[in-house]
Short mmCIF file of C-alpha atoms in Angstrom, two decimals:
data_model
loop_
_atom_site.label_atom_id
_atom_site.label_comp_id
_atom_site.label_asym_id
_atom_site.label_seq_id
_atom_site.Cartn_x
_atom_site.Cartn_y
_atom_site.Cartn_z
CA MET A 1 86.85 84.50 101.67
CA ASP A 2 84.87 81.44 102.75
CA GLU A 3 81.30 81.95 103.81
CA LEU A 4 81.70 80.25 107.20
CA GLY A 5 84.60 82.48 108.23
CA PHE A 6 82.71 85.59 107.13
CA GLU A 7 79.57 84.44 108.91
CA ALA A 8 81.46 83.86 112.17
CA ARG A 9 83.04 87.31 112.07
CA LEU A 10 79.68 88.90 111.32
CA ARG A 11 78.07 87.09 114.29
CA HIS A 12 80.96 88.23 116.48
CA LEU A 13 80.41 91.85 115.43
CA GLU A 14 76.69 91.53 116.08
CA TYR A 15 77.42 90.10 119.51
CA ILE A 16 79.79 92.97 120.35
CA LEU A 17 77.41 95.68 119.18
CA ALA A 18 73.99 94.29 120.02
CA GLY A 19 74.79 92.17 123.04
CA GLN A 20 74.14 88.48 123.59
CA ASN A 21 70.33 88.72 123.70
CA ASN A 22 69.94 90.64 120.46
CA VAL A 23 72.10 88.39 118.25
CA PRO A 24 69.88 86.38 115.91
CA ARG A 25 70.32 82.64 116.38
CA THR A 26 69.42 81.89 112.79
CA THR A 27 70.99 83.63 109.85
CA LYS A 28 68.04 83.59 107.45
CA THR A 29 68.33 87.30 106.70
CA SER A 30 70.79 88.21 103.98
CA VAL A 31 74.33 89.17 104.86
CA LEU A 32 73.93 92.60 103.25
CA LYS A 33 70.85 93.32 105.34
CA ARG A 34 72.66 92.24 108.51
CA ILE A 35 75.66 94.43 107.63
CA ASP A 36 73.33 97.37 106.98
CA GLU A 37 71.72 96.82 110.40
CA LEU A 38 75.19 96.73 111.98
CA LYS A 39 76.09 100.01 110.26
CA LYS A 40 72.95 101.62 111.67
CA GLU A 41 73.75 100.24 115.12
CA LEU A 42 77.33 101.57 114.89
CA HIS A 43 76.07 104.98 113.82
CA THR A 44 73.64 105.07 116.76
CA LEU A 45 76.39 103.99 119.14
CA TYR A 46 78.71 106.64 117.72
CA LYS A 47 76.18 109.42 118.12
CA SER A 48 75.07 108.44 121.65
CA ASN A 49 78.48 107.69 123.18
CA LYS A 50 80.57 110.82 123.93
CA PRO A 51 83.91 108.99 124.63
CA ILE A 52 83.71 107.22 121.27
CA LYS A 53 82.82 110.48 119.53
CA ASP A 54 85.82 112.22 121.18
CA PHE A 55 88.08 109.34 120.21
CA MET A 56 86.92 109.48 116.57
CA GLU A 57 87.52 113.25 116.42
CA ARG A 58 91.09 112.78 117.72
CA TYR A 59 91.58 109.82 115.40
CA ASP A 60 90.47 111.83 112.37
CA ALA A 61 93.00 114.52 113.26
CA GLN A 62 95.87 112.00 113.48
CA VAL A 63 94.83 109.48 110.80
CA LYS A 64 97.53 110.58 108.36
CA LEU A 65 100.18 109.64 110.93
CA LEU A 66 98.70 106.20 111.48
CA ASP A 67 98.31 105.18 107.85
CA PRO A 68 101.59 103.70 106.51
CA ALA A 69 100.41 104.34 102.93
CA ASP A 70 100.48 108.08 103.65
CA SER A 71 103.97 107.97 105.19
CA THR A 72 105.82 110.31 102.85
CA LEU A 73 108.96 112.33 102.91
CA ALA A 74 106.91 115.51 103.38
CA MET A 75 105.32 114.09 106.52
CA GLU A 76 108.75 113.14 107.87
CA ARG A 77 109.96 116.68 107.21
CA GLU A 78 107.02 117.99 109.23
CA LEU A 79 107.60 115.65 112.16
CA LEU A 80 111.39 115.48 112.49
CA THR A 81 113.47 118.38 113.67
CA THR A 82 116.89 119.08 112.22
CA ASP A 83 118.56 117.84 115.43
CA THR A 84 116.62 114.56 115.27
CA LYS A 85 117.59 114.06 111.63
CA LEU A 86 121.25 114.75 112.48
CA GLU A 87 121.07 112.28 115.37
CA LEU A 88 119.62 109.60 113.06
CA VAL A 89 122.36 110.14 110.47
CA LEU A 90 125.08 110.02 113.14
CA ALA A 91 123.60 106.83 114.62
CA ALA A 92 123.67 105.21 111.19
CA SER A 93 127.12 106.51 110.24
CA ASP A 94 128.82 103.10 110.57
CA ASP A 95 126.22 101.51 108.34
CA LEU A 96 126.50 104.36 105.86
CA GLU A 97 130.30 104.01 105.75
CA LYS A 98 129.99 100.24 105.14
CA PHE A 99 127.49 100.90 102.39
CA ALA A 100 129.78 103.49 100.80
CA ALA A 101 132.68 101.02 100.90
CA GLN A 102 130.51 98.37 99.23
CA VAL A 103 129.49 100.83 96.54
CA ARG A 104 133.15 101.68 95.90
CA GLN A 105 133.97 97.97 95.70
CA VAL A 106 131.15 97.39 93.22
CA LYS A 107 132.31 100.38 91.19
CA SER A 108 135.88 99.02 91.10
CA LEU A 109 134.59 95.65 89.85
CA GLU A 110 132.42 97.16 87.13
CA HIS A 111 135.04 96.38 84.49
CA VAL A 112 134.66 92.67 85.28
CA VAL A 113 130.97 92.69 84.46
CA SER A 114 131.35 94.83 81.38
CA GLY A 115 134.35 92.91 80.02
CA SER A 116 134.73 91.89 76.41
CA GLU A 117 134.34 88.21 77.38
CA TYR A 118 130.67 88.82 78.11
CA ASP A 119 130.15 90.34 74.67
CA ALA A 120 131.06 86.94 73.20
CA LEU A 121 128.16 85.31 75.06
CA GLU A 122 125.72 86.28 72.33
CA THR A 123 127.79 84.51 69.68
CA LEU A 124 128.67 81.51 71.86
CA GLY A 125 125.08 80.88 73.00
CA PRO A 126 123.94 79.24 69.74
CA GLN A 127 127.08 77.07 69.73
CA LEU A 128 126.23 75.85 73.21
CA THR A 129 122.83 74.43 72.23
CA PRO A 130 124.17 71.38 70.28
CA LEU A 131 126.70 70.76 73.04
CA GLU A 132 123.91 70.68 75.62
CA ALA A 133 122.06 68.07 73.55
CA LYS A 134 125.24 66.01 73.19
CA HIS A 135 125.88 66.30 76.94
CA ALA A 136 122.36 65.05 77.67
CA GLU A 137 122.96 62.05 75.37
CA GLN A 138 126.32 61.35 77.04
CA ALA A 139 124.71 61.59 80.49
CA LYS A 140 122.11 59.03 79.35
CA GLN A 141 124.86 56.73 78.05
CA LEU A 142 126.79 57.13 81.30
CA ASP A 143 123.69 56.13 83.24
CA GLU A 144 123.22 53.01 81.10
CA ILE A 145 126.91 52.04 81.41
CA THR A 146 126.78 52.61 85.18
CA LYS A 147 123.78 50.29 85.42
CA LYS A 148 125.59 47.61 83.32
CA ILE A 149 128.72 47.87 85.46
CA SER A 150 126.61 47.66 88.62
CA TYR A 151 124.85 44.54 87.29
CA SER A 152 128.21 43.01 86.32
CA MET A 153 129.67 43.76 89.76
CA ASP A 154 126.64 42.19 91.45
CA SER A 155 127.03 39.08 89.26
CA TYR A 156 130.78 38.94 89.97
CA ASN A 157 130.16 39.26 93.73
CA GLY A 158 127.60 36.45 93.54
CA ILE A 159 130.02 34.15 91.66
CA VAL A 160 132.88 34.91 94.07
CA ASN A 161 130.58 34.27 97.04
CA THR A 162 129.43 30.93 95.55
CA LEU A 163 133.02 29.87 94.79
CA SER A 164 134.09 30.82 98.32
CA GLU A 165 131.31 28.67 99.77
CA ILE A 166 132.36 25.76 97.48
CA PHE A 167 136.03 26.10 98.53
CA ILE A 168 135.03 26.20 102.21
CA SER A 169 132.89 23.09 101.69
CA TRP A 170 135.78 21.29 99.92
CA ASP A 171 138.16 22.36 102.69
CA ASP A 172 135.77 20.84 105.27
CA ILE A 173 135.52 17.62 103.22
CA LEU A 174 139.31 17.38 102.80
CA SER A 175 139.90 18.13 106.50
CA THR A 176 137.41 15.41 107.46
CA MET A 177 139.07 12.93 105.07
CA GLU A 178 142.55 13.75 106.41
CA THR A 179 141.29 13.22 109.96
CA HIS A 180 139.84 9.81 109.03
CA VAL A 181 142.95 8.80 107.11
CA THR A 182 145.16 9.79 110.03
CA ALA A 183 142.94 7.84 112.42
CA LEU A 184 143.07 4.73 110.16
CA GLU A 185 146.87 4.98 109.85
CA ARG A 186 147.19 5.07 113.65
CA GLN A 187 144.97 2.04 113.99
CA GLN A 188 147.05 0.08 111.50
CA ALA A 189 150.24 1.14 113.21
CA LYS A 190 149.11 -0.28 116.54
#
């Protein structure tokens, strides 16, 4: 726990118990001494305040019901009547039937889990180890080949793009030449 968080909670407790005027502004006294002072103040408050004393007496009588760590089957037997238990079982009957059906289904599939194929796993495990290493090597080779193919495809796309631009340029040049030739032929024909 960090010191600042602890200090803030301790100041808050001091404020609640001692009031605003009695809370020390500086915290030069040790934390243990301050906690001891708070314990004394709580004890004084407990002894002088009848409602708090009554509450604590009732609390002590019911503490075993409030503590989830003490929630045992014996305590439930003490608290629940037979009719209440029957009502709880009847309310959960659908869930219990579903659970029973699932248990039956698991029981019927038990032969699948305990089949003879699974017994072979112990002998096949050591054979799998070299295959895993070979698979890792093949995956590495596949990665390298994929990179080479990707580089080749990028180069091919670049060449095709350049050739397309050259053919378009030649087409423009030839179209311009044809237009000039046609214009010259018309002039000579006139």
